[in-house]
Each structure stands twice: as C-alpha cells, then as structure tokens.
C-alpha cells in the first residue's frame, strides 16, 4: 500500500502558516545560504541564513548575561516560565506537529506524540521546580550540620539530531530552565523550521512570564556552528544528541576544556523473544519498534534475538505485518511509514542490505523503494527484515534506516550475550512469560543497556524515567527521574554551630 504525496508548494504553504501562528520570523533574505527541505518530496522549502561565527559568540554572551539574574530567580518562579511554555505548546500542538512532519517526515500520530512529549516534560519540570532537593547527612562532629545544595550551572549548549527535532530540545530546555540555567540551542541543520517555531514560543513565554529574553538563544547551521558552541568555555554543559561519530568529536573537545558533556548517541537495540513469549504481543511490539518512524529512532529495534523453537512462527507473523504496512505521505492518516530523511540514509540502507547478503543473510521482507517516480528526490523505503546466520559486523553497527536483523539462539545465556554483544547500549527488551527470564534480563548480569524492558518493544519511552544509554551511546541521562542533576552543580556545606572546632577523622591541630 502506498499513498500519494502532497506538492512541495502545499507543504511550503502549510509550514509558513504554522510558523506564522507560532510567531516565528524567518532569518532569510538576500544572504540566505541554507535551505529548509522536506523529505516528503525531497525538495527545498525555504531559503534561510545560517548563523555566522560572531552569532555564536553573541548568543553565548547574551545567555551568560541572562544567567546572572536567572540563577537567583527562585526555582518555583523559573517553573512559571516553563508552565507558560507548556500552555503555548498545548495551544500550538498541531502547528508544531505539522512542522515535524514536514521537516522530519514523521507520520501524523508520531509527530503529535512528539509534541505531547514536550508538553509532558514541561509538566514534569514545573513540578521539579519545587523539588530540587539536596540531602542532609549526619555529621561525625558534634554541633555540626553536613548538607548539600544544588545550584544552577550556567549556559547549557544543546546540540540536537534531526529525528526528534522538538522533543530532545524540550527535555533539555524545560529541565535546564527550572534548574536556573540558560540555553543556547543548535538544532539539526535538517530541521531549522521546527526550531524557529520552538524558539518563538519560548520567547513569547519568557515575555509573558517576565523572564529575561536571553534565557534562550537559537543558532542555525551545521557542524561548524555546533563546533563553535561546543568549544566556547562559557558553555558549562554541552548536551549533544546524535551519532556516535559526532559524540566522538564533541566529548573530547568539551573534556579538553574541563566542561561537562551529556551525550545521547546512537543505539543498536535488541529484543529477545523466548519460547514462552506471547507471540501476538511480541509481533506488535517488534513491528512498531522496528518499522515505526521508518526505523529512524535512536531506540529503533534493529536486532531480533529469537529462540530457535519460535523463530519461524514469529518471523512469519512479522513478515506478514510488514507486507501490510502503508508507506507514503506522512500526513495521510492511514500511513504508518513515512520517508527516510535523505538520499544518504537510503544509500546506507542499501549498503547494509548488500553487506548482510554477503554475510549470508536472507531478506525476508522489504528493502525496495516506493514512489520513486512521483518524487525522485524523496526516499520511501520498504522496511526490511533480514534473517542472519550470526551477529556479523553489519549487524553490530547502527544503520539509521528500517532494517531489522533476526538471529536465533538456543540458551538464554547466549541470548543475553548477543543482546550485549554490540558497541552501543541504549535500549533492549525481552518478550517472555517466564518470571525468571524477565528478572534475569533486568539483573546486573542481564542487559547492559540504559533501557531494559519486559514485554514491550525498545522504543517509545515515557518522559518520567531517565533516558539514555551506556557504552558508545555515551552514558548521558536526560528527561525524568533525577536526570536534572546533570544541569546543576552540587555544593557540600558543613556548618558548625558549636563553640568548638573538632577536625574530621579525629585529626588534632592547634
Ligand atoms: P548527527 O550526528 O549527524 O547530527 C546531530 C547534531 O550534531 C546535528 O545538529 C549536527 O549539526 C551536530 N554535529 C555534527 N557533528 C558535530 C561536531 N563535530 N560538533 C558539534 N556538532 C556536531 O546525527 P543525526 O543524523 O542528526 O541523528 C541521527 C543519530 O542521532 C543516530 O545515530 C541516532 O541514534 C542518534 N540519536 C540519539 C538519541 C539518543 O537520545 N541517544 C536521540 C536521537 C538521535
């Protein structure tokens, strides 16, 4: 099933309407040297000017100055700004979702879900603004109090990826703002329009809430703009989301100046399906996680590790479901698979399928390209399932496209070793009705990932938990739980209210 596509003119009109309603102005004009593009048709939408080197310097300087007053604004007062932002996001949910679909190619329901995630994290952050708790510890000395306080950190530089063009920004920004930080955002060069809309809504929220306008600054551009931001010593924390390649560059640069970094990088997520699994549930979980978002989520399911006794039956069901996936216009309410972001993503998918075949893999479903004639510059890929004889090198890499590799296992030890046998460590899941297997998967010698699920797929996390992964995924945690601590600095305080000066560890002096 394939649906027809809207024209680029219609998409441009729709994007402009959404931007206007959000109050965003386009930084374009005669010097425009970059363009917004839509993967729906693969064509250019609007010319845009990217930020110059001096703009980075000015944005960080302005955010640093705004920090001076923002850090002393009481945290619940900072929460009032985020509450207003949440209200505006609710009001403009459809506008932002339109822009997400136009620029990232997400289907309607996922684009609306992404904006809902922004609203949810704003609610979470508003509550957090009254709960930035420090601990009081028992002091070993009489008449002393030992405690910790959490203070705002400074300017947070947010570098984000194309595939969650608004949610990742909101996870960082809503939390950073209530923590008393200010934010400079460098979104993906592939999604500048959604960024302009978010920036405009936050500027409006700041004006309404009486917050300094420079609590947030936006920079447009590619890697060179990101590099300038990352290297600026006034940026206390760099929160960077994207590929492992990017993280390998950003991490050492920030460390070299003793800055802090929070890295959210690539995943290579697996689901283990055991003989006791509910195969209906497993099939639905697998298909959503593997083919949803056209395989372009960091948590996308890329490896299916299935017991040899149920492999044929499960794969038959998955292949059956894949054959019925509607592919095409992401604005069409019946579409479940939209376009890939670019020709490069499609090339990567083709290359991975060729390498998998050379390693002895058999393509069970998909791999073709749709709508080539209707839109020669757009890339609508049929999600693929490939049965592999082993977890070969290509399976151990993240190909950011809908390719699901299936391997079989005999013993549960072997399944866990396969799950953990990749350089990335973001998300994982097990489908089982056996409590021992479920608990073992979650135990210290089970899955080594930042996210480990039971009887749901690898993607679609809620904002309430801390999000992130281990190994090459970068180790960062964002969003819920106590992830806020990364955005603050901790001070340990000892207060002596006695008339003596006892030294710790019983040391005598004077
Ligand atoms: P990408 O690495 O190409 O780009 C991400 C961002 O980094 C962009 O804004 C880009 O301009 C910037 N950038 C690139 N090189 C840089 C450098 N040297 N210095 C500073 N900035 C630099 O990633 P992408 O293609 O936009 O996104 C897909 C990747 O992101 C996948 O690997 C996916 O798994 C990952 N991702 C991870 C998470 C997570 O939370 N772990 C979430 C979303 C996406």
Coordinates of C-alpha atoms and ligand atoms in Angstrom, one line a residue:
X1 CA 0.0 0.0 0.0
X2 CA 1.3 3.4 -1.0
X3 CA -0.4 6.8 -0.6
X4 CA 0.0 9.8 -3.0
X5 CA 2.1 12.8 -2.0
X6 CA 1.3 16.4 -1.4
X7 CA 3.1 19.0 -3.6
X8 CA 6.1 21.0 -2.3
X9 CA 4.1 24.2 -2.7
X10 CA 1.4 22.9 -0.5
X11 CA 3.9 21.8 2.1
X12 CA 5.6 25.2 2.0
X13 CA 2.3 27.0 2.5
X14 CA 1.5 24.7 5.4
X15 CA 4.9 25.3 7.0
X16 CA 4.6 29.1 6.6
X17 CA 1.1 29.0 8.2
X18 CA 2.4 27.1 11.2
X19 CA 5.4 29.4 11.6
X20 CA 3.2 32.5 11.4
X21 CA 0.8 31.1 14.0
X22 CA 3.7 30.3 16.3
X23 CA 5.0 33.9 15.8
X24 CA 8.3 32.8 14.2
X25 CA 10.2 35.1 11.8
X26 CA 12.4 33.6 9.1
X27 CA 16.1 34.7 9.2
X28 CA 16.3 34.7 5.4
X29 CA 16.8 37.4 2.8
X30 CA 19.5 38.2 0.2
X31 CA 22.3 36.5 2.1
X32 CA 20.3 33.3 2.6
X33 CA 22.8 30.4 2.2
X34 CA 21.0 27.5 3.6
X35 CA 17.6 26.0 2.9
X36 CA 14.9 24.1 4.8
X37 CA 13.9 20.9 3.0
X38 CA 11.2 18.4 3.2
X39 CA 11.9 14.6 2.9
X40 CA 8.2 14.2 1.8
X41 CA 9.1 15.4 -1.7
X42 CA 12.8 15.8 -1.2
X43 CA 12.6 19.4 -2.4
X44 CA 13.7 22.7 -0.9
X45 CA 11.0 24.6 1.1
X46 CA 12.5 28.0 2.1
X47 CA 15.9 29.7 1.9
X48 CA 17.4 30.5 5.3
X49 CA 20.5 32.3 6.6
X50 CA 22.7 30.2 8.9
X51 CA 24.3 31.7 12.0
X52 CA 27.8 33.3 11.5
X53 CA 30.7 32.7 13.8
X54 CA 30.0 36.1 15.5
X55 CA 26.4 35.0 16.2
X56 CA 27.6 32.1 18.3
X57 CA 29.8 34.4 20.3
X58 CA 27.0 36.9 20.8
X59 CA 24.4 34.2 21.7
X60 CA 26.6 32.6 24.3
X61 CA 27.5 36.0 25.7
X62 CA 23.8 37.0 25.9
X63 CA 22.8 33.7 27.5
X64 CA 25.6 34.1 30.0
X65 CA 24.5 37.6 31.0
X66 CA 20.9 36.4 31.3
X67 CA 22.2 33.6 33.6
X68 CA 23.4 36.2 36.1
X69 CA 19.8 37.1 37.1
X70 CA 18.1 33.9 36.1
X71 CA 20.1 31.8 38.6
X72 CA 18.8 33.9 41.6
X73 CA 15.2 33.8 40.4
X74 CA 13.6 31.3 42.9
X75 CA 13.2 27.9 41.3
X76 CA 9.3 27.9 41.5
X77 CA 9.4 31.3 39.7
X78 CA 11.5 29.7 37.0
X79 CA 8.9 27.0 36.9
X80 CA 6.3 29.7 36.0
X81 CA 8.2 30.2 32.7
X82 CA 8.1 26.5 31.8
X83 CA 4.4 26.4 32.8
X84 CA 3.7 29.1 30.3
X85 CA 5.8 27.3 27.7
X86 CA 3.7 24.2 28.3
X87 CA 0.5 26.2 27.7
X88 CA 1.8 27.6 24.4
X89 CA 2.9 24.1 23.3
X90 CA -0.6 22.8 24.0
X91 CA -2.1 25.7 22.0
X92 CA 0.3 25.1 19.1
X93 CA 0.4 21.3 19.2
X94 CA -0.9 20.9 15.7
X95 CA 1.4 23.6 14.3
X96 CA 4.5 22.1 15.7
X97 CA 3.4 18.6 14.7
X98 CA 2.9 19.9 11.1
X99 CA 6.5 21.2 11.1
X100 CA 7.8 17.9 12.5
X101 CA 6.1 16.0 9.7
X102 CA 7.2 18.4 7.0
X103 CA 10.8 18.5 8.1
X104 CA 11.5 15.1 9.7
X105 CA 8.8 13.1 7.7
X106 CA 7.1 11.7 10.8
X107 CA 3.6 10.3 10.4
X108 CA 0.9 12.5 12.0
X109 CA 0.4 10.4 15.1
X110 CA 4.1 10.2 15.9
X111 CA 4.5 14.0 15.2
X112 CA 1.6 14.8 17.6
X113 CA 3.2 12.3 20.1
X114 CA 6.5 14.1 19.9
X115 CA 4.8 17.4 20.8
X116 CA 2.9 15.7 23.6
X117 CA 6.2 14.6 24.9
X118 CA 7.2 18.3 25.1
X119 CA 4.1 19.2 27.0
X120 CA 4.7 16.2 29.4
X121 CA 8.2 17.2 30.1
X122 CA 7.1 20.8 30.8
X123 CA 4.7 19.5 33.4
X124 CA 7.4 17.3 34.9
X125 CA 9.8 20.3 35.0
X126 CA 7.2 22.6 36.7
X127 CA 6.8 20.0 39.5
X128 CA 10.5 19.6 39.7
X129 CA 10.9 23.4 40.2
X130 CA 9.7 22.8 43.8
X131 CA 11.7 19.6 44.3
X132 CA 15.4 20.3 43.5
X133 CA 16.2 18.5 46.7
X134 CA 19.6 18.3 48.4
X135 CA 20.4 15.9 51.2
X136 CA 21.3 16.4 54.8
X137 CA 23.8 13.9 56.0
X138 CA 24.7 13.1 59.7
X139 CA 27.9 14.8 60.6
X140 CA 30.5 12.9 62.5
X141 CA 31.3 16.1 64.5
X142 CA 29.1 17.4 67.4
X143 CA 27.4 20.7 66.8
X144 CA 27.8 20.4 63.0
X145 CA 25.5 20.1 60.1
X146 CA 26.5 18.5 56.8
X147 CA 24.4 19.1 53.8
X148 CA 24.4 19.6 50.0
X149 CA 22.9 22.3 48.0
X150 CA 22.2 22.3 44.2
X151 CA 22.9 25.5 42.3
X152 CA 22.4 26.5 38.7
X153 CA 25.3 25.5 36.4
X154 CA 25.5 28.2 33.7
X155 CA 24.9 28.2 30.0
X156 CA 23.7 24.9 28.5
X157 CA 24.6 24.3 24.9
X158 CA 22.1 21.9 23.3
X159 CA 23.0 20.2 20.0
X160 CA 20.2 18.1 18.7
X161 CA 19.5 15.5 16.0
X162 CA 17.0 15.6 13.1
X163 CA 14.9 12.6 14.2
X164 CA 13.5 14.2 17.4
X165 CA 13.6 17.8 16.3
X166 CA 11.5 19.2 19.2
X167 CA 11.3 16.5 22.0
X168 CA 15.1 16.5 22.6
X169 CA 15.2 20.2 22.8
X170 CA 12.3 20.3 25.3
X171 CA 13.8 17.5 27.5
X172 CA 16.9 19.7 27.8
X173 CA 15.4 23.1 27.9
X174 CA 12.5 22.6 30.3
X175 CA 14.8 21.0 32.8
X176 CA 17.7 23.4 32.3
X177 CA 15.4 26.4 32.8
X178 CA 13.9 25.3 36.1
X179 CA 17.4 24.4 37.2
X180 CA 18.3 28.1 36.7
X181 CA 20.4 27.6 33.6
X182 CA 20.1 29.5 30.3
X183 CA 20.2 27.6 26.9
X184 CA 21.8 28.1 23.5
X185 CA 20.4 25.6 21.0
X186 CA 21.9 24.4 17.8
X187 CA 19.3 22.1 16.2
X188 CA 19.9 19.8 13.3
X189 CA 20.5 21.6 10.0
X190 CA 17.8 19.4 8.7
X191 CA 15.1 20.8 10.9
X192 CA 15.5 24.5 11.2
X193 CA 11.8 25.5 10.9
X194 CA 10.6 23.4 13.9
X195 CA 13.5 25.1 15.8
X196 CA 12.4 28.6 14.8
X197 CA 8.8 27.8 15.9
X198 CA 10.0 26.5 19.3
X199 CA 12.3 29.5 19.8
X200 CA 9.4 31.9 19.1
X201 CA 7.1 30.1 21.5
X202 CA 9.7 30.2 24.3
X203 CA 10.4 33.9 23.6
X204 CA 6.7 34.6 24.0
X205 CA 6.5 32.5 27.2
X206 CA 9.5 34.5 28.6
X207 CA 7.8 37.8 27.8
X208 CA 4.6 36.6 29.4
X209 CA 6.4 35.2 32.5
X210 CA 8.7 38.3 32.9
X211 CA 11.8 36.2 32.3
X212 CA 14.9 37.6 30.6
X213 CA 14.6 37.3 26.8
X214 CA 18.0 35.7 26.6
X215 CA 17.3 32.7 28.7
X216 CA 17.2 31.0 25.3
X217 CA 19.1 31.7 22.1
X218 CA 18.9 29.8 18.8
X219 CA 21.7 29.2 16.3
X220 CA 21.1 27.8 12.9
X221 CA 23.7 25.9 10.9
X222 CA 25.6 22.7 10.6
X223 CA 28.6 21.1 12.2
X224 CA 30.8 24.2 12.1
X225 CA 28.3 26.2 14.2
X226 CA 28.0 23.2 16.6
X227 CA 31.8 23.1 17.0
X228 CA 32.0 26.8 17.9
X229 CA 29.3 26.3 20.5
X230 CA 31.0 23.2 21.9
X231 CA 34.4 24.9 22.2
X232 CA 33.1 28.1 23.9
X233 CA 34.4 28.0 27.5
X234 CA 31.4 29.9 28.7
X235 CA 29.2 26.9 27.9
X236 CA 29.2 24.9 31.2
X237 CA 27.3 21.9 29.9
X238 CA 27.1 20.6 26.3
X239 CA 24.2 18.3 25.9
X240 CA 24.6 16.7 22.5
X241 CA 22.3 14.2 20.8
X242 CA 23.3 12.5 17.5
X243 CA 25.5 9.9 16.0
X244 CA 28.4 8.1 17.8
X245 CA 30.7 9.9 15.2
X246 CA 29.5 13.3 16.5
X247 CA 29.9 12.2 20.1
X248 CA 33.5 11.1 19.5
X249 CA 34.3 14.6 18.3
X250 CA 32.3 16.5 20.9
X251 CA 33.2 14.5 24.0
X252 CA 37.0 15.0 23.9
X253 CA 36.6 18.7 22.8
X254 CA 34.5 19.5 25.9
X255 CA 36.7 17.4 28.2
X256 CA 39.8 19.3 26.9
X257 CA 38.4 22.5 28.4
X258 CA 37.1 20.7 31.5
X259 CA 33.5 21.4 30.5
X260 CA 30.7 18.9 31.2
X261 CA 29.1 16.9 28.5
X262 CA 25.9 14.9 28.3
X263 CA 26.0 12.6 25.3
X264 CA 23.0 10.9 23.8
X265 CA 24.3 8.9 20.9
X266 CA 23.4 6.0 18.6
X267 CA 21.8 2.8 19.6
X268 CA 21.6 -0.7 18.3
X269 CA 18.7 -2.1 20.2
X270 CA 17.6 -5.7 20.5
X271 CA 14.6 -7.6 21.6
X272 CA 14.9 -11.2 22.9
X273 CA 11.9 -13.4 22.2
X274 CA 11.8 -16.5 24.3
X275 CA 9.7 -19.7 23.8
X276 CA 7.2 -18.7 26.4
X277 CA 6.5 -15.2 24.8
X278 CA 3.0 -14.1 23.9
X279 CA 3.7 -14.0 20.1
X280 CA 0.8 -11.7 19.3
X281 CA 2.2 -9.1 21.7
X282 CA 5.8 -9.7 20.6
X283 CA 4.8 -9.2 16.9
X284 CA 3.1 -5.9 17.6
X285 CA 5.9 -4.7 19.8
X286 CA 8.5 -5.7 17.2
X287 CA 6.8 -4.2 14.2
X288 CA 6.2 -0.8 16.0
X289 CA 9.7 -0.7 17.3
X290 CA 11.4 -1.7 14.1
X291 CA 9.3 -0.1 11.3
X292 CA 7.9 2.9 13.2
X293 CA 9.4 6.3 12.4
X294 CA 10.8 4.5 9.3
X295 CA 13.5 3.0 11.5
X296 CA 14.8 6.4 12.4
X297 CA 14.6 6.4 16.2
X298 CA 17.7 6.1 18.4
X299 CA 15.7 3.4 20.1
X300 CA 14.5 1.6 16.9
X301 CA 14.6 -2.1 17.2
X302 CA 17.4 -3.3 14.9
X303 CA 18.1 -6.8 16.2
X304 CA 15.6 -9.6 16.9
X305 CA 17.1 -12.4 19.0
X306 CA 14.6 -15.2 18.9
X307 CA 14.6 -18.7 20.3
X308 CA 15.0 -21.3 17.5
X309 CA 11.8 -23.0 18.6
X310 CA 9.6 -19.9 17.9
X311 CA 11.8 -18.2 15.2
X312 CA 9.8 -19.5 12.2
X313 CA 6.5 -18.6 13.6
X314 CA 7.4 -15.2 14.9
X315 CA 9.2 -14.2 11.6
X316 CA 6.2 -15.4 9.6
X317 CA 4.0 -13.1 11.6
X318 CA 6.4 -10.1 11.4
X319 CA 6.8 -10.6 7.6
X320 CA 3.1 -10.7 7.3
X321 CA 2.7 -7.5 9.2
X322 CA 5.4 -5.8 7.1
X323 CA 3.7 -6.7 3.9
X324 CA 0.6 -4.7 5.0
X325 CA 2.5 -1.6 6.2
X326 CA 1.1 1.5 4.4
X327 CA 4.0 3.6 3.2
X328 CA 3.8 7.1 1.8
X329 CA 2.6 10.6 2.7
X330 CA 3.1 11.0 6.4
X331 CA 0.1 13.5 6.5
X332 CA -2.2 10.7 5.4
X333 CA -3.9 9.3 8.5
X334 CA -3.6 5.7 7.2
X335 CA 0.2 5.9 6.6
X336 CA 2.4 4.1 9.1
X337 CA 5.8 4.5 7.3
X338 CA 6.9 7.9 6.0
X339 CA 10.1 8.8 4.1
X340 CA 13.7 8.4 5.0
X341 CA 15.4 11.7 5.8
X342 CA 17.8 11.8 2.8
X343 CA 19.4 10.0 -0.1
X344 CA 22.3 9.3 2.3
X345 CA 20.1 7.4 4.6
X346 CA 18.7 5.4 1.7
X347 CA 22.3 4.6 0.5
X348 CA 23.2 3.5 3.9
X349 CA 20.2 1.1 3.9
X350 CA 21.1 -0.3 0.5
X351 CA 24.7 -0.7 1.6
X352 CA 23.7 -2.5 4.8
X353 CA 21.4 -4.9 2.9
X354 CA 24.2 -5.7 0.5
X355 CA 26.7 -6.4 3.3
X356 CA 24.1 -8.5 5.1
X357 CA 23.5 -10.6 2.0
X358 CA 27.3 -11.0 1.6
X359 CA 27.4 -12.3 5.2
X360 CA 24.9 -15.0 4.3
X361 CA 21.7 -13.1 5.3
X362 CA 18.3 -13.7 3.6
X363 CA 16.0 -10.8 3.0
X364 CA 12.5 -12.0 4.2
X365 CA 10.7 -8.7 3.6
X366 CA 11.1 -5.2 2.2
X367 CA 14.2 -3.5 1.0
X368 CA 12.6 -1.9 -2.0
X369 CA 11.9 1.7 -2.8
X370 CA 8.5 3.3 -3.3
X371 CA 7.2 6.4 -5.0
X372 CA 10.4 6.9 -7.0
X373 CA 8.5 8.3 -10.0
X374 CA 6.2 10.6 -8.0
X375 CA 9.1 12.0 -6.0
X376 CA 12.6 11.2 -7.5
X377 CA 14.3 13.1 -4.6
X378 CA 12.4 11.5 -1.8
X379 CA 13.2 8.1 -0.4
X380 CA 10.4 5.9 0.7
X381 CA 11.9 2.6 1.8
X382 CA 10.1 -0.6 2.4
X383 CA 11.1 -1.7 5.9
X384 CA 13.3 -4.8 5.7
X385 CA 13.6 -8.0 7.7
X386 CA 16.8 -10.0 7.2
X387 CA 17.4 -13.4 8.7
X388 CA 21.1 -13.6 9.6
X389 CA 23.2 -16.7 10.3
X390 CA 25.1 -14.8 13.0
X391 CA 25.6 -11.4 14.5
X392 CA 28.1 -10.2 11.9
X393 CA 29.8 -6.8 11.7
X394 CA 27.0 -5.1 9.8
X395 CA 24.5 -6.2 12.5
X396 CA 26.8 -4.7 15.2
X397 CA 26.6 -1.3 13.5
X398 CA 23.7 1.2 13.7
X399 CA 22.3 1.8 10.2
X400 CA 19.8 4.6 10.6
X401 CA 17.1 3.1 8.5
X402 CA 14.4 0.4 8.8
X403 CA 16.5 -2.8 8.7
X404 CA 15.7 -5.5 11.2
X405 CA 18.2 -8.3 11.5
X406 CA 16.9 -11.6 13.0
X407 CA 19.3 -14.1 14.6
X408 CA 18.3 -17.3 16.6
X409 CA 19.6 -18.6 19.9
X410 CA 19.4 -21.8 21.9
X411 CA 20.3 -21.0 25.5
X412 CA 19.2 -17.9 27.4
X413 CA 22.9 -17.1 28.2
X414 CA 23.5 -17.0 24.5
X415 CA 20.6 -14.6 24.0
X416 CA 21.9 -12.2 26.7
X417 CA 25.4 -12.4 25.3
X418 CA 24.0 -11.5 21.8
X419 CA 22.0 -8.6 23.3
X420 CA 25.1 -7.2 24.9
X421 CA 27.5 -8.1 22.1
X422 CA 27.4 -4.7 20.3
X423 CA 29.3 -1.5 21.0
X424 CA 26.1 0.5 21.7
X425 CA 24.0 0.3 24.9
X426 CA 20.8 2.2 24.6
X427 CA 17.6 0.1 24.6
X428 CA 16.7 -3.5 24.9
X429 CA 13.7 -5.7 25.7
X430 CA 12.7 -9.3 26.4
X431 CA 9.3 -10.9 25.5
X432 CA 8.7 -13.7 27.9
X433 CA 6.1 -15.1 30.3
X434 CA 8.8 -16.7 32.5
X435 CA 9.5 -14.6 35.5
X436 CA 13.0 -15.9 35.9
X437 CA 13.9 -14.9 32.4
X438 CA 12.4 -11.4 32.9
X439 CA 14.1 -10.8 36.1
X440 CA 17.5 -12.1 34.8
X441 CA 17.2 -9.7 31.8
X442 CA 16.9 -6.8 34.3
X443 CA 19.6 -8.0 36.7
X444 CA 23.2 -6.9 36.9
X445 CA 24.3 -9.7 34.7
X446 CA 21.4 -9.2 32.3
X447 CA 21.0 -6.5 29.6
X448 CA 23.8 -3.9 29.8
X449 CA 21.7 -1.1 28.3
X450 CA 20.4 2.1 29.8
X451 CA 16.8 1.0 29.0
X452 CA 15.7 -2.6 29.6
X453 CA 12.0 -3.5 29.1
X454 CA 9.8 -6.6 29.6
X455 CA 7.0 -7.4 27.1
X456 CA 7.1 -4.1 25.3
X457 CA 9.4 -3.0 22.5
X458 CA 12.6 -1.0 22.6
X459 CA 11.2 2.4 21.5
X460 CA 8.5 4.8 22.8
X461 CA 10.0 5.8 26.2
X462 CA 8.0 7.9 28.7
X463 CA 9.4 11.1 30.0
X464 CA 9.2 10.1 33.7
X465 CA 12.2 7.9 33.5
X466 CA 15.8 8.9 32.9
X467 CA 16.6 8.4 29.2
X468 CA 20.0 7.4 27.8
X469 CA 22.4 4.5 27.3
X470 CA 25.8 3.0 28.0
X471 CA 29.0 2.3 26.1
X472 CA 29.1 4.1 22.7
X473 CA 25.6 5.6 23.4
X474 CA 27.5 8.0 25.6
X475 CA 26.4 7.4 29.2
X476 CA 24.2 10.6 29.4
X477 CA 20.8 10.6 31.0
X478 CA 18.0 13.1 30.2
X479 CA 14.4 13.8 30.9
X480 CA 12.8 12.3 34.1
X481 CA 13.9 10.7 37.4
X482 CA 16.9 12.6 38.8
X483 CA 18.4 13.5 35.3
X484 CA 18.1 17.1 36.4
X485 CA 21.3 16.8 38.5
X486 CA 23.4 16.9 35.3
X487 CA 22.1 20.5 34.8
X488 CA 23.2 21.8 38.3
X489 CA 26.3 22.0 40.4
X490 CA 26.4 20.4 43.8
X491 CA 28.0 22.2 46.8
X492 CA 28.7 20.3 50.0
X493 CA 28.3 22.5 53.1
X494 CA 29.5 21.9 56.6
X495 CA 28.1 24.3 59.2
X496 CA 29.5 24.5 62.7
X497 CA 27.0 25.8 65.3
X498 CA 29.2 24.9 68.3
X499 CA 31.9 26.7 70.1
X500 CA 34.5 24.0 69.4
X501 CA 36.5 23.3 66.3
X502 CA 36.8 19.5 66.1
X503 CA 38.5 18.2 63.0
X504 CA 37.2 15.4 60.9
X505 CA 38.8 11.9 61.2
X506 CA 39.9 12.9 64.8
X507 CA 42.9 14.9 63.4
X508 CA 44.5 17.2 66.1
X509 CA 46.0 20.5 65.1
X510 CA 46.4 23.7 67.1
Ligands
LIG1 P1 24.4 13.7 13.5 O1 25.4 13.2 14.4 O2 24.7 13.8 12.1 O3 24.0 15.2 13.9 C1 23.5 15.6 15.2 C2 23.8 17.0 15.5 O4 25.2 17.2 15.8 C3 23.4 18.0 14.4 O5 22.9 19.2 15.0 C4 24.8 18.3 13.8 O6 24.9 19.5 13.1 C5 25.7 18.3 15.0 N1 27.1 18.0 14.8 C6 27.6 17.0 14.0 N2 29.0 17.0 14.1 C7 29.3 17.9 15.1 C8 30.5 18.3 15.7 N3 31.7 17.8 15.3 N4 30.5 19.2 16.6 C9 29.3 19.8 17.0 N5 28.1 19.5 16.5 C10 28.1 18.5 15.5 O7 23.0 12.9 13.8 P2 21.6 12.9 13.0 O8 21.8 12.2 11.7 O9 21.0 14.2 13.1 O10 20.8 11.9 14.0 C11 20.8 10.5 14.0 C12 21.7 10.0 15.1 O11 21.3 10.5 16.3 C13 21.5 8.5 15.2 O12 22.8 7.9 15.4 C14 20.6 8.3 16.4 O13 20.7 7.1 17.1 C15 21.1 9.4 17.3 N6 20.1 9.9 18.3 C16 20.4 9.5 19.6 C17 19.4 9.9 20.5 C18 19.6 9.5 22.0 O14 18.9 10.0 22.8 N7 20.5 8.6 22.3 C19 18.2 10.6 20.2 C20 18.1 10.9 18.8 C21 19.0 10.5 17.9

